[in-house]
Short mmCIF file of C-alpha atoms in Angstrom, two decimals:
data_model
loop_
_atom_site.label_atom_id
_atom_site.label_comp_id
_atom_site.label_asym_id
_atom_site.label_seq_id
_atom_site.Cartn_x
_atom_site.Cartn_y
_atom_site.Cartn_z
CA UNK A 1 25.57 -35.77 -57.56
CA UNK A 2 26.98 -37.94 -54.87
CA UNK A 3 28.11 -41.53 -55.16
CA UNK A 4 25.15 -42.67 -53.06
CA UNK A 5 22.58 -40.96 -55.24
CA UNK A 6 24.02 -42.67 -58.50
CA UNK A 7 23.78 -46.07 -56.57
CA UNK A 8 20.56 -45.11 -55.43
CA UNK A 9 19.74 -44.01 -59.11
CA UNK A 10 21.28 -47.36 -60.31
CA UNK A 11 18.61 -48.89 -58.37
CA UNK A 12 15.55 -47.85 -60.46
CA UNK A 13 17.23 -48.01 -63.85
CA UNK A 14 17.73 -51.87 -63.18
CA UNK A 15 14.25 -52.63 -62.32
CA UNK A 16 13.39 -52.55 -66.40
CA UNK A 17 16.24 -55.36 -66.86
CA UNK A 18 14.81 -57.70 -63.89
CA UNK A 19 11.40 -57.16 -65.78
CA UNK A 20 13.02 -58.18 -69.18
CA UNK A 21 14.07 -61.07 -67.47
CA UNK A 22 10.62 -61.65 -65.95
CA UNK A 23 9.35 -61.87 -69.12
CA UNK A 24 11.47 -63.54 -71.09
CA UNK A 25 11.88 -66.40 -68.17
CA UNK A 26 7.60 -66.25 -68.74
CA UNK A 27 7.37 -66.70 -72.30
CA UNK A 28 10.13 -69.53 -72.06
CA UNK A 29 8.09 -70.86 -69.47
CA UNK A 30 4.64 -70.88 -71.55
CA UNK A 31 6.50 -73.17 -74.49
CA UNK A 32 6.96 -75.71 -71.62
CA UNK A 33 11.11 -74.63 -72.11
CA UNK A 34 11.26 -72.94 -68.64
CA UNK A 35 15.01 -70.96 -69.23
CA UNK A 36 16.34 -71.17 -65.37
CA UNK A 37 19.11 -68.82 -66.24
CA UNK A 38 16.50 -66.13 -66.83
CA UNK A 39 15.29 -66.48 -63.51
CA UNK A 40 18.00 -66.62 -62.10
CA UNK A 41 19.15 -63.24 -64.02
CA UNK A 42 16.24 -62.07 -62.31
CA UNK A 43 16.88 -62.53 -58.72
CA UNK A 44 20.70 -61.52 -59.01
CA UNK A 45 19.86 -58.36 -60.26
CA UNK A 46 16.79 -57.71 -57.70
CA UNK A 47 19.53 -58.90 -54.84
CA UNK A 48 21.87 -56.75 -56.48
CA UNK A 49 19.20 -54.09 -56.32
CA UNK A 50 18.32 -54.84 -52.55
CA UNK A 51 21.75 -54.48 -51.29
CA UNK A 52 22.51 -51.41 -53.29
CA UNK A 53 19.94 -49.88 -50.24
CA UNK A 54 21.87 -50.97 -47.93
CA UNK A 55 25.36 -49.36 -49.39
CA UNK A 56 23.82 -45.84 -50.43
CA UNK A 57 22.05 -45.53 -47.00
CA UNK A 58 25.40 -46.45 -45.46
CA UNK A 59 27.25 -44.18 -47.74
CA UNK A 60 24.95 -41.16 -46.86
CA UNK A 61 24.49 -41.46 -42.72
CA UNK A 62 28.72 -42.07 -42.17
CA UNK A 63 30.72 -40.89 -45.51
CA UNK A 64 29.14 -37.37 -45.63
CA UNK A 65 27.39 -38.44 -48.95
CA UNK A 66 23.71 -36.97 -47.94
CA UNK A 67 22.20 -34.56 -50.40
CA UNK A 68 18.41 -33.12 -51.00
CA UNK A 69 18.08 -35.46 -54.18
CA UNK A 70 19.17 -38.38 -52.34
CA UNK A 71 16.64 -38.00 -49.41
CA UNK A 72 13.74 -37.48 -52.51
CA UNK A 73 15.34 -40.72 -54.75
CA UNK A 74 16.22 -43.33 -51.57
CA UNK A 75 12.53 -43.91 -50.93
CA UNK A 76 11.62 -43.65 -54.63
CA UNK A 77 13.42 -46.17 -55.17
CA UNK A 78 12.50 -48.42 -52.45
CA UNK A 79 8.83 -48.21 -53.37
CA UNK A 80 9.00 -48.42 -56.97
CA UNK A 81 11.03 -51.38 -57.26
CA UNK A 82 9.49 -53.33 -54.02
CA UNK A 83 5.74 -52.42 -55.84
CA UNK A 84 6.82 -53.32 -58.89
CA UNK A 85 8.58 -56.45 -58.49
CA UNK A 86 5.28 -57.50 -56.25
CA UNK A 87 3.23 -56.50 -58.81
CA UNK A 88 4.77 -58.34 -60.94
CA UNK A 89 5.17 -61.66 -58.94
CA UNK A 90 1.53 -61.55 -58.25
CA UNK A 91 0.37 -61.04 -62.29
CA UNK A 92 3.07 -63.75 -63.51
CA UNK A 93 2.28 -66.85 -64.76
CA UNK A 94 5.19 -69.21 -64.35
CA UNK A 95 5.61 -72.51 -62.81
CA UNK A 96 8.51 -72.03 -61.05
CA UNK A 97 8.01 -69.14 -59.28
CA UNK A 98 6.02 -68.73 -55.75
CA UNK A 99 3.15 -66.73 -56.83
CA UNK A 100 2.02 -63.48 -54.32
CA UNK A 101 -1.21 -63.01 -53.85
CA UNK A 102 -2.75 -59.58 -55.40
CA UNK A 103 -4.10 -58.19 -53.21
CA UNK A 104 -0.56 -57.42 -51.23
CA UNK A 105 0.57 -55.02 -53.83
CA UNK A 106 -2.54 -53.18 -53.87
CA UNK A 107 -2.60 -53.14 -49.74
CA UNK A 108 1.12 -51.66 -50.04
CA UNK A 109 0.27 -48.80 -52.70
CA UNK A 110 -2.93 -47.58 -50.50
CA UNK A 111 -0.85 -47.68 -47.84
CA UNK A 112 1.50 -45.82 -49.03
CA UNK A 113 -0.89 -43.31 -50.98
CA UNK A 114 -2.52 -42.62 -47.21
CA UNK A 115 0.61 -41.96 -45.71
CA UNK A 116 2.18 -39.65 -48.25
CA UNK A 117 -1.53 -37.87 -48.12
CA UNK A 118 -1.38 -37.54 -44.42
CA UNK A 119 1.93 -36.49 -44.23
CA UNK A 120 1.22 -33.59 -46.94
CA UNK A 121 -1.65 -32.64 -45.05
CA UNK A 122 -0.07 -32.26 -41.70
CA UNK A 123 3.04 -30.86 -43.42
CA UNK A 124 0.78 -27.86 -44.50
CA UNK A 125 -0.29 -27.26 -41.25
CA UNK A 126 2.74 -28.05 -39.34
CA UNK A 127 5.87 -26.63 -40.91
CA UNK A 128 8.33 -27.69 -38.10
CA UNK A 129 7.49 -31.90 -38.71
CA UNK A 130 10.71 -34.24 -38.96
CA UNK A 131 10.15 -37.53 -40.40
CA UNK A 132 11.42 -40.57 -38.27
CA UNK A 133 10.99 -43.99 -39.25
CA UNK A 134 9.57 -46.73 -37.04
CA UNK A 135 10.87 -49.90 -36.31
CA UNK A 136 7.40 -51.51 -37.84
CA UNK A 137 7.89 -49.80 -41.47
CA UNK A 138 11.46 -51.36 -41.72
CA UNK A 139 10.64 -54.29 -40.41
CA UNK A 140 7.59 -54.02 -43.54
CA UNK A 141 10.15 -52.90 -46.15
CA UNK A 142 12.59 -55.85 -44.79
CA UNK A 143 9.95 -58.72 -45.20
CA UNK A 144 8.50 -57.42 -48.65
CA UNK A 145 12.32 -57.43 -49.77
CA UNK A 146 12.55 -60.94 -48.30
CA UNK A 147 9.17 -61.87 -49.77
CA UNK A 148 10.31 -61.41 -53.35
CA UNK A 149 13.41 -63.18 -52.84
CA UNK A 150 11.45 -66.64 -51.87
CA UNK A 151 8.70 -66.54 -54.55
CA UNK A 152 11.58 -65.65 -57.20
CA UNK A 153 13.23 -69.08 -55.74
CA UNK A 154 10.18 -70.78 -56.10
CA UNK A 155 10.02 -71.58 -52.17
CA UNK A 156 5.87 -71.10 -51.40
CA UNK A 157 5.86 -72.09 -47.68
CA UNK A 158 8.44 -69.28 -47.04
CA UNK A 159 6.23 -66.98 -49.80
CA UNK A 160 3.63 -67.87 -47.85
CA UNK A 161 4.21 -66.92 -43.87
CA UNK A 162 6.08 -63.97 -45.60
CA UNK A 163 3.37 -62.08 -47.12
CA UNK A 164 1.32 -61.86 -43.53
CA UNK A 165 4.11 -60.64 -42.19
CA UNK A 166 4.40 -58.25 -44.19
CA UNK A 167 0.49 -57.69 -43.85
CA UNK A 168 0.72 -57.38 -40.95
CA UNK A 169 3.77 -55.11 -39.93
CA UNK A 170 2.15 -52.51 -43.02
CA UNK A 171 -0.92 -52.55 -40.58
CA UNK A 172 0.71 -52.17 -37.42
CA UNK A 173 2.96 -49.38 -39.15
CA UNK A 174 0.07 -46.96 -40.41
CA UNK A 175 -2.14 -47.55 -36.80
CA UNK A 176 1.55 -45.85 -35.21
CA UNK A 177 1.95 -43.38 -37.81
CA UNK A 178 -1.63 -42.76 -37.56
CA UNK A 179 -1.26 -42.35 -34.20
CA UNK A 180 2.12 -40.07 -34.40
CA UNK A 181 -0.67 -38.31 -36.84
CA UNK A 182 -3.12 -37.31 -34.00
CA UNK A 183 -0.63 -36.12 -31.02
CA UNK A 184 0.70 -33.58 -33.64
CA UNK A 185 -2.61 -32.68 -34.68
CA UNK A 186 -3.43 -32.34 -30.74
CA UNK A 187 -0.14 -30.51 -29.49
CA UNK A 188 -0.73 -28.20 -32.53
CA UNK A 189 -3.93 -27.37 -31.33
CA UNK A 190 -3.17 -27.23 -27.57
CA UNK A 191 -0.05 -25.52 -28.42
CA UNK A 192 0.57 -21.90 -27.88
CA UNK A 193 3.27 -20.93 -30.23
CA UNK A 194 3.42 -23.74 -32.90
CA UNK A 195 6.72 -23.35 -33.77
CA UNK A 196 7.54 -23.83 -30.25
CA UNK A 197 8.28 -27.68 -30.81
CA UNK A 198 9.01 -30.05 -33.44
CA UNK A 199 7.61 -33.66 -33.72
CA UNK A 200 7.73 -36.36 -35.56
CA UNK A 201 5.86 -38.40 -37.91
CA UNK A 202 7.38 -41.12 -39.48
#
């Protein structure tokens, strides 16, 4: 296993430690005794986490550390800690910390669930797909990242204008993929040989 994978794995075996610290910094919290150092455990291992994505995806595009397990972790990891850690900031009950609305969590998983669907579906019928990221679903995965910094700091207005942000760049992201969706669909169809040309969805 490559160096980038184990940071990558690293990633998702910290998210049960910023949890811990969740909610321990909760229960503190409840007995009016708010433990700051808790919370503040919290968001030095989520930026710890956050920046670890930066360093394996590094690692992998220019030190010749790219592997098949690390393509199938990377965005594992993403998702599960970025779903989790909004889950969890939206379900929390502490004082201190900028509180995200529910229904953001939810938006991302459904979002997510249609695009892994779609892409399964056209994968099946079009064997020659690559998958390409737009600048819209970084720019999503950027400001969720961002989002759970400020509501772990306890800074609303920034909690705030960040979660339509992100809103909004998950909606604009699915109408393009949706849209990458439908010209394959189309050149399949129109196309004589379908292995003739590869496109991309993501």
């Amino acid at each position: 296993m490559t160096l980038a994978s184990w940071i990558t794995l690293f990633r998702i075996v910290s998210l049960p430690l910023i949890l811990f610290f969740l909610n321990q910094y909760q229960k503190s919290d409840e007995i009016s005794q708010p433990d700051e150092k808790l919370r503040a455990g919290s968001l030095i291992f989520f930026l710890v986490a956050a920046f670890s994505d930066c360093i394996d995806g590094y690692l992998a595009r220019n030190c010749g550390q790219k592997s098949k397990l690390g393509a199938i972790l990377d965005p594992i990891a993403d998702k599960l800690l970025l779903f989790v850690m909004l889950f969890s900031l939206a379900t929390i009950n502490a004082s201190k910390i900028a509180k995200i609305p529910l229904w953001l969590p939810l938006l991302i998983a459904s979002r997510d669930l249609f695009l892994l669907f779609g892409f399964l579906f056209l994968k099946a019928l079009h064997k020659e797909m690559e998958v390409q990221p737009h600048w819209t679903g970084k720019l999503a995965t950027f400001t969720s990242f961002s989002l759970v910094g400020f509501s772990l700091l306890g800074i609303a207005k920034l909690t705030n204008i960040s979660v339509y942000l992100c809103a909004l760049f998950l909606i604009l992201s699915s109408i393009v993929y949706s849209i990458r969706a439908i010209k394959i669909l189309l050149s399949q169809h129109h196309s004589v040989s379908p292995t003739a040309k590869k496109d991309n969805l993501l």
